[in-house]
Short mmCIF file of C-alpha atoms in Angstrom, two decimals:
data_model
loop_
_atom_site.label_atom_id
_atom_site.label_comp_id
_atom_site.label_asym_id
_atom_site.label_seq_id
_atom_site.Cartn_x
_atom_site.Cartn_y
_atom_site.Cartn_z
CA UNK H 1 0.00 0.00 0.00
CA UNK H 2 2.97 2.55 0.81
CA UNK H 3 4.55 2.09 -2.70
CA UNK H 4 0.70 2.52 -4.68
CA UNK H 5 1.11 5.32 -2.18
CA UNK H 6 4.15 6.58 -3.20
CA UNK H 7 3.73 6.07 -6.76
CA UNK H 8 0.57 8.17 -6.81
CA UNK H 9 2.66 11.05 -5.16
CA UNK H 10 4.89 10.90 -7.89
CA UNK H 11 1.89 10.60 -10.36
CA UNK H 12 0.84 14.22 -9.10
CA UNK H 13 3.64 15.81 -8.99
CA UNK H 14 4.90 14.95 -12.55
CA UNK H 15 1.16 16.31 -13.71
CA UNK H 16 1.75 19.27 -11.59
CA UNK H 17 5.33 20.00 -13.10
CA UNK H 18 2.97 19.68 -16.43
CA UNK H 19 0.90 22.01 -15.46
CA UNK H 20 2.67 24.85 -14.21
CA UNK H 21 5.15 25.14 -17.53
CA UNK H 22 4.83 27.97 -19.54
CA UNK H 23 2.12 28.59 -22.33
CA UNK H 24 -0.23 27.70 -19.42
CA UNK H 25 -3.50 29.73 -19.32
CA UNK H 26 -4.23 31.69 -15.70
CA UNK H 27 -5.85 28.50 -14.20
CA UNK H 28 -3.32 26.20 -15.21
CA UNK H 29 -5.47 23.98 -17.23
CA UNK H 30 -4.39 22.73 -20.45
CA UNK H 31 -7.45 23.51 -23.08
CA UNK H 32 -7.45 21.34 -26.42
CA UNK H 33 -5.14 18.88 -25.05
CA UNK H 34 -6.62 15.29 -24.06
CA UNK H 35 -5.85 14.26 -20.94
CA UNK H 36 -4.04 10.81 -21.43
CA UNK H 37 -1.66 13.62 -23.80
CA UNK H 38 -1.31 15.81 -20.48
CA UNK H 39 -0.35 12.09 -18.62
CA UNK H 40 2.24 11.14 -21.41
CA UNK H 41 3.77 14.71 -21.19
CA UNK H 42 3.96 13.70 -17.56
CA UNK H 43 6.27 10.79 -18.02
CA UNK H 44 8.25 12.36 -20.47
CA UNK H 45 8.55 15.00 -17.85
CA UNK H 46 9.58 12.49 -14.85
CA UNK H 47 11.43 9.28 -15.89
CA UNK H 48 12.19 10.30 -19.41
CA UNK H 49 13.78 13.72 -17.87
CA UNK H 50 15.69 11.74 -15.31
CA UNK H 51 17.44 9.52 -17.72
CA UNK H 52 18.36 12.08 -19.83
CA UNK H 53 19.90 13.98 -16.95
CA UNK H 54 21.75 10.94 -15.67
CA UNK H 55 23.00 9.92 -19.27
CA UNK H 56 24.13 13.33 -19.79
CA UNK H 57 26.36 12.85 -16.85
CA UNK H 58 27.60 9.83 -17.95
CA UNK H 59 28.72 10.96 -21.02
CA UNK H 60 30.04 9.56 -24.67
CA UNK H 61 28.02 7.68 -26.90
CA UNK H 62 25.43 6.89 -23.26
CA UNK H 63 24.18 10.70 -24.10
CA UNK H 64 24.17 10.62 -27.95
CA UNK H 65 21.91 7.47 -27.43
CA UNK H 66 19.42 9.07 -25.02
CA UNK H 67 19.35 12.25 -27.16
CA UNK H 68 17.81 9.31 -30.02
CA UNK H 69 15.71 8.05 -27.55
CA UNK H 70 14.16 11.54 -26.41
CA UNK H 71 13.37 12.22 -30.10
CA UNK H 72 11.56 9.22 -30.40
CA UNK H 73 9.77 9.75 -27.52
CA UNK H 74 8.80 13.09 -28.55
CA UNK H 75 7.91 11.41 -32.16
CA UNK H 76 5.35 8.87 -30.55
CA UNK H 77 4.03 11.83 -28.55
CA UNK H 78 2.83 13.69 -31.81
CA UNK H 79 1.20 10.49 -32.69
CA UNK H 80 -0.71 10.76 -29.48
CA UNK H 81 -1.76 13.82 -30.28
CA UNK H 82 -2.98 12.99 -33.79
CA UNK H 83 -4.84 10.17 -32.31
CA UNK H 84 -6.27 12.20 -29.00
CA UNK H 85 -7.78 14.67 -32.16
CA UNK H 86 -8.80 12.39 -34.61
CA UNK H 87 -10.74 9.29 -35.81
CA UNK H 88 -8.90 6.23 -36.44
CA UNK H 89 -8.01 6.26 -39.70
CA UNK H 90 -7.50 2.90 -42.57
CA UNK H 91 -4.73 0.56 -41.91
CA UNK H 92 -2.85 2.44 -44.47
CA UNK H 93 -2.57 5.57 -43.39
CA UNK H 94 -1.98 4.04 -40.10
CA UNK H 95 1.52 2.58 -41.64
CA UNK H 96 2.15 5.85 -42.78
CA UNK H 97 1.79 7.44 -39.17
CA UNK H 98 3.53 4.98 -37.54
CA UNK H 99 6.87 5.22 -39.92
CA UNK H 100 8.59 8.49 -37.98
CA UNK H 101 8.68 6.06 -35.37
CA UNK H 102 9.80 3.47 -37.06
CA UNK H 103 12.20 5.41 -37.82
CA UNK H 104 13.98 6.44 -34.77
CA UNK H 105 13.81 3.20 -33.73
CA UNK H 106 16.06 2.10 -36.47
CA UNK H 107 18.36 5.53 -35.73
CA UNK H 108 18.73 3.85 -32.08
CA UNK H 109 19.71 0.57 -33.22
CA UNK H 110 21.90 1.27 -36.39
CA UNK H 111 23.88 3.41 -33.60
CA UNK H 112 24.77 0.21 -31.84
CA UNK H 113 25.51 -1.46 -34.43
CA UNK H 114 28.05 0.82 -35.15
CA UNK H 115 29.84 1.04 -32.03
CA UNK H 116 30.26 -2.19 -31.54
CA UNK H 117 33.78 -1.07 -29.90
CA UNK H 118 32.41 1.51 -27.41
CA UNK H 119 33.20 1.01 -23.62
CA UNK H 120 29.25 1.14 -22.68
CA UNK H 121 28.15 -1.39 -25.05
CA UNK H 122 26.28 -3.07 -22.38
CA UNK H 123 24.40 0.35 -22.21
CA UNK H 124 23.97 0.75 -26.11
CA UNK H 125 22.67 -2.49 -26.68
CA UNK H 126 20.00 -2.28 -23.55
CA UNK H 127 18.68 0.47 -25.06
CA UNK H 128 18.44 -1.09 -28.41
CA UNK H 129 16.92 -4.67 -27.11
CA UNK H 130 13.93 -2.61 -25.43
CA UNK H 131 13.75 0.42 -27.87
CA UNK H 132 11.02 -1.13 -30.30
CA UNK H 133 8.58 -0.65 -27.18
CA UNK H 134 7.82 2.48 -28.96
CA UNK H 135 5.82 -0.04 -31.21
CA UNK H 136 3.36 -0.60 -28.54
CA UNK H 137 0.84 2.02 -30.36
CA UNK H 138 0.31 -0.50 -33.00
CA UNK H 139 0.24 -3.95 -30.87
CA UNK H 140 -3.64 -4.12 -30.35
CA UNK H 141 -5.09 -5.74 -28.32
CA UNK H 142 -2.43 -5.99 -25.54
CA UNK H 143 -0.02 -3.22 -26.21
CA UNK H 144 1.14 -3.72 -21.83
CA UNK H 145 2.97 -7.46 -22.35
CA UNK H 146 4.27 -6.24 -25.06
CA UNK H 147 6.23 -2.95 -23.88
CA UNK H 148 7.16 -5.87 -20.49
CA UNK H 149 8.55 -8.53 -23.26
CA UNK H 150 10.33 -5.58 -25.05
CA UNK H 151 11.80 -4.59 -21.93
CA UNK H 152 12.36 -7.82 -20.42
CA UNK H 153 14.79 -8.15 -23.51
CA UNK H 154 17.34 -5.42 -22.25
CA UNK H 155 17.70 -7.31 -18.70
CA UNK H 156 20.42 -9.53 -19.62
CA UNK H 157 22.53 -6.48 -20.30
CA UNK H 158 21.14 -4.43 -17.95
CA UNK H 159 22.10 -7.19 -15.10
CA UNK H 160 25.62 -7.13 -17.07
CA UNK H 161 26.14 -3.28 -15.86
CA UNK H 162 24.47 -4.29 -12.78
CA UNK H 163 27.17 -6.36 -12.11
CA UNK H 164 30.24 -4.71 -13.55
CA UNK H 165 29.56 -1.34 -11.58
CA UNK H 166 27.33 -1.98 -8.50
CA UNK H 167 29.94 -1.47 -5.73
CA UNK H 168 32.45 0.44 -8.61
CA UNK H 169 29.96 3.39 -10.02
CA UNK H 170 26.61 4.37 -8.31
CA UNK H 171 25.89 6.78 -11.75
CA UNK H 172 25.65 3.36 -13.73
CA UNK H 173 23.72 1.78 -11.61
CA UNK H 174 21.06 5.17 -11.29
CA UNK H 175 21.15 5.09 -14.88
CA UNK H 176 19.41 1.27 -15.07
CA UNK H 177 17.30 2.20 -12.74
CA UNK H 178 16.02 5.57 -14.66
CA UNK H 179 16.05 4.03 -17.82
CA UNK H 180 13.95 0.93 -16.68
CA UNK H 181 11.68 3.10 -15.09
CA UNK H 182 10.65 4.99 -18.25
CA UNK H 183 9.24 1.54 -19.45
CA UNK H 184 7.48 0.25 -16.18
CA UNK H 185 5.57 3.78 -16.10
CA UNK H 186 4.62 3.46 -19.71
CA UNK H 187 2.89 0.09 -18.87
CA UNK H 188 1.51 1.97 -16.36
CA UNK H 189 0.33 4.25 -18.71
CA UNK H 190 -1.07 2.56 -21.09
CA UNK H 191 -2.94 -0.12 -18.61
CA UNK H 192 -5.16 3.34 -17.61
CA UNK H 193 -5.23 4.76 -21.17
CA UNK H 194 -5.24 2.01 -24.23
CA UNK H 195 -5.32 -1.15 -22.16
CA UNK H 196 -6.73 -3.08 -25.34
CA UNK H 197 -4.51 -0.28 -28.58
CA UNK H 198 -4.20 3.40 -29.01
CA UNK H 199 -7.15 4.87 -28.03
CA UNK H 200 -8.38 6.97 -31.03
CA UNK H 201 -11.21 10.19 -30.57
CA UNK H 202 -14.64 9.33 -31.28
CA UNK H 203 -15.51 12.74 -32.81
CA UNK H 204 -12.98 14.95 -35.34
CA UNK H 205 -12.05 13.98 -38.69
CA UNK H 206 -10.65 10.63 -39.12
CA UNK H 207 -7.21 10.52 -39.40
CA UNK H 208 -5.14 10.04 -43.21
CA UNK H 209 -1.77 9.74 -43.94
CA UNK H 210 -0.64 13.59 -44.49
CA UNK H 211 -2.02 14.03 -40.84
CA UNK H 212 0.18 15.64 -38.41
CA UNK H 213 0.20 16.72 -35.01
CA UNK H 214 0.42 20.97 -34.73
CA UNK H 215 4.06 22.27 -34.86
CA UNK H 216 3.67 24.31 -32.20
CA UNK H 217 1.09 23.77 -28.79
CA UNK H 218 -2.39 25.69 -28.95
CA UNK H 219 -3.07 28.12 -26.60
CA UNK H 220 -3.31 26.88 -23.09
CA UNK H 221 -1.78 23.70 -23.74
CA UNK H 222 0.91 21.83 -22.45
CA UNK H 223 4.17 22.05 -24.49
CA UNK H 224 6.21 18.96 -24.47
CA UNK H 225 9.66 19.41 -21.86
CA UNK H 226 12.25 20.49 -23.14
CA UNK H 227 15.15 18.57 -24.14
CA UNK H 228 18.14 18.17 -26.92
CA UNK H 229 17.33 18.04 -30.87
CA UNK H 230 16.10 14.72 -32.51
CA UNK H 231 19.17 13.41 -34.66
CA UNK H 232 18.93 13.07 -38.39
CA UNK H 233 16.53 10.76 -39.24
CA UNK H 234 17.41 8.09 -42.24
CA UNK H 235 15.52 7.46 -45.47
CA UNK H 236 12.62 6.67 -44.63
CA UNK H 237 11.54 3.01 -45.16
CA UNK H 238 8.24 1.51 -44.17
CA UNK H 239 9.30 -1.91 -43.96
CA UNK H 240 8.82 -1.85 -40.14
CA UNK H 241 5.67 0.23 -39.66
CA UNK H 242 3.79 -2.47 -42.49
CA UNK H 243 5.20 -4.88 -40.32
CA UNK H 244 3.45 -3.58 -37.20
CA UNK H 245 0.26 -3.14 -39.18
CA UNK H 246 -0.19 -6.38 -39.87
CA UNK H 247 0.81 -7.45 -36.45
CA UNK H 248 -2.06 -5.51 -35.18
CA UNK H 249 -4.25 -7.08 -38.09
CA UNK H 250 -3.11 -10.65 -36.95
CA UNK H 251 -3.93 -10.27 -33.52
CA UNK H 252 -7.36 -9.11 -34.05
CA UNK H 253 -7.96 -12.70 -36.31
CA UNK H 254 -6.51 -14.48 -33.89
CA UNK H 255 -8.99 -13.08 -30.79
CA UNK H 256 -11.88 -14.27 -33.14
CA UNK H 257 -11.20 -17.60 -31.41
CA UNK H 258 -13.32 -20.33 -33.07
CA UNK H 259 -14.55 -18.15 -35.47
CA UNK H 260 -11.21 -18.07 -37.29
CA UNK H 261 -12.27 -20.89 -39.59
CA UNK H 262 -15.48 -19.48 -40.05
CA UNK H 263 -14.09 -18.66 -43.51
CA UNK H 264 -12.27 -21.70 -44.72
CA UNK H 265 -14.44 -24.15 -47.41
CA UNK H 266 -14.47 -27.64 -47.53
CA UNK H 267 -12.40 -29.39 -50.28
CA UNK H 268 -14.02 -32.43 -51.35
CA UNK H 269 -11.65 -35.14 -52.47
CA UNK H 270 -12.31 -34.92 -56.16
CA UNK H 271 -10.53 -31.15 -55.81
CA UNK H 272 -7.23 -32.86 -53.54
CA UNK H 273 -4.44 -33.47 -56.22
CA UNK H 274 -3.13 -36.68 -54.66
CA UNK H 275 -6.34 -38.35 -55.07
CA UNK H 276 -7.07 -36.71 -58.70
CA UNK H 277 -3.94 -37.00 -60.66
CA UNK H 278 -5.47 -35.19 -63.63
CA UNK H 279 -4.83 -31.77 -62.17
CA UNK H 280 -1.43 -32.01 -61.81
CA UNK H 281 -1.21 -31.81 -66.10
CA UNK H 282 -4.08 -28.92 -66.03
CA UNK H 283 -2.74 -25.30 -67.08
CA UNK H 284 -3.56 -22.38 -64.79
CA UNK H 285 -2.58 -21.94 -61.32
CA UNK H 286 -2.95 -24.91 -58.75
CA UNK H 287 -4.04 -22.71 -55.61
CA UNK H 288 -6.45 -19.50 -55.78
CA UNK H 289 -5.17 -18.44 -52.29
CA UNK H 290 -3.31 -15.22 -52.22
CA UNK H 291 0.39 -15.27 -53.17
CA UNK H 292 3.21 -15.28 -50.18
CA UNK H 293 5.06 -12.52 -49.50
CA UNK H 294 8.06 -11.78 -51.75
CA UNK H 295 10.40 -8.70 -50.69
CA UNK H 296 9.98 -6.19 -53.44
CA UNK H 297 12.46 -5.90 -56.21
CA UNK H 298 13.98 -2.14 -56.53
CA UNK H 299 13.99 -0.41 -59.33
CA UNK H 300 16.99 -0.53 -61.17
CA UNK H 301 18.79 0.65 -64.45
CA UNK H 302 18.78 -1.62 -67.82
CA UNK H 303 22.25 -2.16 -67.03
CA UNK H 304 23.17 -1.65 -63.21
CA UNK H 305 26.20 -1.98 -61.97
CA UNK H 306 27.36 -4.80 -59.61
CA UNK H 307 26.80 -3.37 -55.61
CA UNK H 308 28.70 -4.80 -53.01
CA UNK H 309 29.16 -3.42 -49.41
CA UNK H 310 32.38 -2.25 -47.99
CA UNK H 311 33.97 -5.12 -46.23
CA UNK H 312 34.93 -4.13 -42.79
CA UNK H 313 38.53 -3.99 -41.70
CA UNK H 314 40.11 -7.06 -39.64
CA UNK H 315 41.02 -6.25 -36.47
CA UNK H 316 43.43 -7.28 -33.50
CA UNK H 317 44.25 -4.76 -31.58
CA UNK H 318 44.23 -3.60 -27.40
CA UNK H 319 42.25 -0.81 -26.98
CA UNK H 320 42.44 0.66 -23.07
CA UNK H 321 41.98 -2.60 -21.76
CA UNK H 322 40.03 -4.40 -24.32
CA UNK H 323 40.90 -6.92 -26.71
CA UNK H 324 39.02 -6.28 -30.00
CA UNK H 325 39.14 -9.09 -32.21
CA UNK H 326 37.05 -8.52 -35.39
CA UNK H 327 35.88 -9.00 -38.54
CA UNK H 328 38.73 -11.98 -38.58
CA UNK H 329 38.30 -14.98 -41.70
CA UNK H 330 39.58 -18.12 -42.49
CA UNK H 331 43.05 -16.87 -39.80
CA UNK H 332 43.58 -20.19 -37.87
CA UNK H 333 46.86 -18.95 -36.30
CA UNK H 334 45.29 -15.60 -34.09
CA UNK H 335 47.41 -15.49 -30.94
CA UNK H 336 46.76 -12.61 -28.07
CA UNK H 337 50.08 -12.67 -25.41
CA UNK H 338 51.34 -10.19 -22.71
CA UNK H 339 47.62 -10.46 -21.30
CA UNK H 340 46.87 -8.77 -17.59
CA UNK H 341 44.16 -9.64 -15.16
CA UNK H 342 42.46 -6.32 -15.90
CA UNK H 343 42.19 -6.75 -19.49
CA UNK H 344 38.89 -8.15 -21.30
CA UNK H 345 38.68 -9.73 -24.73
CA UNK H 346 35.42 -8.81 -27.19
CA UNK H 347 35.31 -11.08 -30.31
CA UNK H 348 32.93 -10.18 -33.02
CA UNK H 349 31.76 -10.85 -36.63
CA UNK H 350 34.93 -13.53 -36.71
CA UNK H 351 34.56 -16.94 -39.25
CA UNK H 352 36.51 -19.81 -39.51
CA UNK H 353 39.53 -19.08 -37.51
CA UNK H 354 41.08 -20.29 -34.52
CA UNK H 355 42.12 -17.54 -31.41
CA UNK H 356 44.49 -18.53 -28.41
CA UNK H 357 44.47 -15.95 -25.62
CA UNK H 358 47.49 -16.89 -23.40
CA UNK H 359 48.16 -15.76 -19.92
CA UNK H 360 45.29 -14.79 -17.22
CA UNK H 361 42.21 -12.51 -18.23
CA UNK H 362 39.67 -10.75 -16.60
CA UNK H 363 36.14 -12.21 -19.22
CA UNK H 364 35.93 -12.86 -23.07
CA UNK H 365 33.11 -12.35 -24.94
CA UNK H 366 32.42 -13.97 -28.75
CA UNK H 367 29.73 -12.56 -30.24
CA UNK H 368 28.41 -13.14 -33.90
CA UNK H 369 30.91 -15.72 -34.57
CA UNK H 370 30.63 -18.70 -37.04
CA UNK H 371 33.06 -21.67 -36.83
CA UNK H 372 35.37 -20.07 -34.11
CA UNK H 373 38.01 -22.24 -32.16
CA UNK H 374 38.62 -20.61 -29.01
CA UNK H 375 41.82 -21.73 -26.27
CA UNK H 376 42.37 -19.84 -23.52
CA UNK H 377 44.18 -20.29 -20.19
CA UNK H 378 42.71 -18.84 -17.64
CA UNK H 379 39.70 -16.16 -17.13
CA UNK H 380 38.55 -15.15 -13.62
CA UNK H 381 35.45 -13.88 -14.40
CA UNK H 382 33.03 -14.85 -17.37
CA UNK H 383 33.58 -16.64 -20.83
CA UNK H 384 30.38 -15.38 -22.72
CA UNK H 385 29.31 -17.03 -26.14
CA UNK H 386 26.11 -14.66 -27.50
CA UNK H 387 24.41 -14.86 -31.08
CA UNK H 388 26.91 -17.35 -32.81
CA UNK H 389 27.33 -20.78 -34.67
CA UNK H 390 29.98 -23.92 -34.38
CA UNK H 391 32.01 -22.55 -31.40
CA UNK H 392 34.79 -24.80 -30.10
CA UNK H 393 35.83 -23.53 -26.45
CA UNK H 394 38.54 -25.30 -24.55
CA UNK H 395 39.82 -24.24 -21.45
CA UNK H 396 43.86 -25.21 -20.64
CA UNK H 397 43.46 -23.61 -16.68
CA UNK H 398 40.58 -22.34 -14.87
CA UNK H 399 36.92 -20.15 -15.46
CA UNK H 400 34.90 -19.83 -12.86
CA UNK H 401 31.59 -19.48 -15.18
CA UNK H 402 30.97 -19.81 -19.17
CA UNK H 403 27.17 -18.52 -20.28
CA UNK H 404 25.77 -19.72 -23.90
CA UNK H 405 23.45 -18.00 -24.86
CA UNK H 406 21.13 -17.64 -28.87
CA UNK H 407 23.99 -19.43 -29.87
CA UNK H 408 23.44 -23.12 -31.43
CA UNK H 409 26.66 -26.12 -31.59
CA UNK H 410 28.89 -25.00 -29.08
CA UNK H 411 31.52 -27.46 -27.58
CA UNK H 412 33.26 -26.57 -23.93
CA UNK H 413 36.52 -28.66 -23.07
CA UNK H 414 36.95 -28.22 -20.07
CA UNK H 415 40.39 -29.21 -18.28
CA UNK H 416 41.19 -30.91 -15.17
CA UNK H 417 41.42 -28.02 -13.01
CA UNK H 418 38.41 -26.27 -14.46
CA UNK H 419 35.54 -29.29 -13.48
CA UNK H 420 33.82 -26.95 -10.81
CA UNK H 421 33.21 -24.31 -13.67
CA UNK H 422 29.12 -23.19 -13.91
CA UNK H 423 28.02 -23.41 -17.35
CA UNK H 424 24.76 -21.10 -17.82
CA UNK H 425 22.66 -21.47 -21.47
CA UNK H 426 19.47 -19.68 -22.56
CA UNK H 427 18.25 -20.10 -25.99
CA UNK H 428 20.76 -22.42 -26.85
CA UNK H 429 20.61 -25.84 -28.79
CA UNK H 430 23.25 -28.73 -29.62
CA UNK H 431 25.77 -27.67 -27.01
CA UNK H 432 28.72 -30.68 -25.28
CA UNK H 433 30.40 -30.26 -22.25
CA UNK H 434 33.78 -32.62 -22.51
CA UNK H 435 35.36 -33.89 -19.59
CA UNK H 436 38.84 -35.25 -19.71
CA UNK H 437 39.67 -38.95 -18.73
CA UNK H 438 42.65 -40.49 -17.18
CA UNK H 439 43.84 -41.53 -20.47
CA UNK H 440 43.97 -38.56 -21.74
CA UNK H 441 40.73 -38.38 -24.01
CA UNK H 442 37.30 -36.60 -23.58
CA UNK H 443 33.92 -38.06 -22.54
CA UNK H 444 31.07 -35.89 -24.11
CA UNK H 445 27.99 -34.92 -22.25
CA UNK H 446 25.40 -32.91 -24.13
CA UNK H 447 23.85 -30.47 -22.23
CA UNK H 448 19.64 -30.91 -21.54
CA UNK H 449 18.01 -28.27 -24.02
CA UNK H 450 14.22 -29.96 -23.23
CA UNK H 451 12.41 -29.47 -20.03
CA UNK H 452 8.99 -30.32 -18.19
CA UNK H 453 7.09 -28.02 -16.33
CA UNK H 454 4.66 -28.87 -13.98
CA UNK H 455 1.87 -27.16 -11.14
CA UNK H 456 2.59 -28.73 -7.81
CA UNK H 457 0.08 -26.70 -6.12
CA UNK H 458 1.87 -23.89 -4.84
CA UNK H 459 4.32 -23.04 -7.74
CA UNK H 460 5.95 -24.32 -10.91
CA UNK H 461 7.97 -27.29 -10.94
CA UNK H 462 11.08 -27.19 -13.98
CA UNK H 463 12.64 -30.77 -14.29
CA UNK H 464 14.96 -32.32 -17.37
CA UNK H 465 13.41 -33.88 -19.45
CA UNK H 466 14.90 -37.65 -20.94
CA UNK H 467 14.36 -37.78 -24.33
CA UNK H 468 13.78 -41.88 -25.03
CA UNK H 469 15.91 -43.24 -28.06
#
């Protein structure tokens, strides 16, 4: 009761900082402006503001990344707006509403992408796990679970900062919290306002695809807080807003229930071509159904030229105290020495090759990797295997924990010393764990990827599951 409490305080005063901005008439209401508009302005006012405050202090690529994340904040606001003041409009112009948010979403991610190398990765790529929340506005009819499954998506690196700075840096550790926050108040939010989709007026003109929200707030309304300039948005492409669309579409057949096949027709067997050879040697089309989706061919020149993309540089180098090892192919003879216990290693984007980090290291990450042979000798943190294929891991000393994770065929050697290592999956399929004999050889053990659940009356029961062959 003391935290509903609590949260209702800060509820009221985050309306009240709302409210007593400037361009506010003599009472302090807000005329023209609907009043789930006046809540969002609230949030961007409270949690939004905080995280851009804290992420200004910590600096770098942190604040260039919350600077794309306030303009797409502000972007889905105008949509608000649009909707608070109009009817809904046709699925089409919906998809063209949605696509400024679109694309700032994209501007958030294609930033991570490329700085893949920056010291607050962990940061970037929370941000860009969760960041497609801003999608919720087209996820009828339960846009809540999904802004909780988008954000549920930036724990694991959220609980990586969590861990690297909680008794180093208190900032980082304010900053997860702030950020977070902005996404358990907008399920807040939107469980009081558009529990089942974007609530749309019933009365104005219904909304089209030229609609936009005014430049500028009307009299006696609410402007939005202030904050830094939305970055340069990219060409647009409507890829993901038709995607959302139909998403939203989807959902509504699927909450028809039984009524789903209400429009499927019987097919007698005379019409089944395995039981009426003759059609197979009719002309015409076998199937009347509509066609499957095929990505759209650009338009091109009679004669265009052959388009490849720039190939991105290999790399081994130290950088501070990080091993980058990139963009490395078919190089089976990569060898990192003069290691230190502070120093981490971050492998990316690397195929075919074989790495041997020699000496004791703090944690090595491989991530993106394809067909990667990996011998180290001793780590005492974290060996972390994320988003790859065919990885080979043997360990020559100790490593107190190795996590798999999206990543399927991955083999772990361990060594003698090494047996009382954790080994932590998620997402993971085909992995070996290979413990040495006295002889010399390895014994393989693959590790359980199928489980049974069960209700034992006062919670859920997880056990292994055999699989009989």
């Amino acid at each position: 009761m003391e935290r509903l409490v609590e949260r209702l305080e800060k509820a009221v005063e985050r309306l009240e900082m709302v409210h007593q901005g400037p361009g506010m008439c003599g009472d302090g209401s807000s005329k023209g402006v609907a009043q789930y508009v006046q809540v969002f302005d609230g949030l961007l006012a409270g949690p939004v503001a905080e995280y851009i405050r804290i992420s200004k202090e910590v600096g770098g690529d942190v604040q260039k990344h919350a600077e794309m994340v306030h303009a797409g904040l502000m972007s889905e606001r105008a949509l608000l707006v649009v909707a608070s003041q109009h009817q809904q409009p046709t699925e089409n112009a919906f998809s063209s509403l949605l696509k400024p948010i679109s694309e700032h979403i994209q501007v958030v991610q294609n930033f991570r992408e490329k700085n893949r190398g920056s010291k607050l990765f962990n940061h970037l790529s929370a941000v860009s796990e969760s960041i497609p929340a801003l999608g919720w506005v087209a996820m009828a009819p339960k846009p809540g679970p999904y802004v909780k499954e988008m954000t549920d998506a930036a724990m694991f690196y959220t609980n990586r900062i969590l861990k690297e700075y909680k008794d180093v840096d208190k900032k980082q550790v304010e900053w997860v919290k702030a950020y977070l926050s902005i996404w358990t108040e907008l399920q807040a939010y939107i469980k009081e306002f558009h529990t089942t989709g974007l609530t749309w007026s019933k009365t104005g003109p219904v909304a089209t695809e030229g609609t936009k929200s005014p430049s500028a707030p009307a009299a006696g309304a609410a402007p939005p807080p202030p904050g830094p300039p939305p970055p340069p948005a990219p060409a647009p492409s409507s890829s993901s807003a038709d995607d959302a669309a139909s998403r939203s579409a989807l959902f509504a057949q699927i909450n028809r229930g039984e009524g789903i096949t209400s429009g499927l027709r019987h097919v007698s067997d005379d019409m089944k071509t395995h039981k009426n050879p003759a059609l197979k040697n009719q002309g015409g089309p076998v199937r009347s159904g509509p066609k499957p989706f095929t990505a759209p061919k650009p338009a091109c020149n009679a004669n265009p030229a052959p388009k490849t993309s720039p190939k991105a540089p290999a790399l081994l180098e130290l950088e501070g105290k990080k091993w980058r090892v990139e963009n490395q192919e078919n190089a089976t003879n990569l060898v990192i020495n003069d290691t230190e216990l502070k120093q981490v290693a971050y492998v990316f984007k690397c195929t075919n090759s074989t790495l041997q980090i020699k000496g004791k290291i703090n944690s090595i990450t491989l991530d993106n990797c394809k067909k990667l042979g990996l011998v180290f000798d001793d780590v005492v943190g974290i060996v972390e295997i994320i988003n790859s294929r065919d990885i080979k891991v043997q360990v020559m000393g100790k490593v107190p924990t190795i996590s798999i994770n999206k990543t399927d065929g991955c083999h772990v050697y361990l060594s003698k010393n090494s047996l009382d290592c954790e080994i932590v999956s998620a997402k993971s399929s085909e992995m070996n764990v290979l413990i040495p004999t006295e002889g010399g050889d390895f014994t393989e053990f693959p590790v359980p990827e199928q489980f049974k659940t069960v209700w034992n009356g006062q919670k859920l029961v997880t056990t292994m599951t055999e699989i009989a062959g």
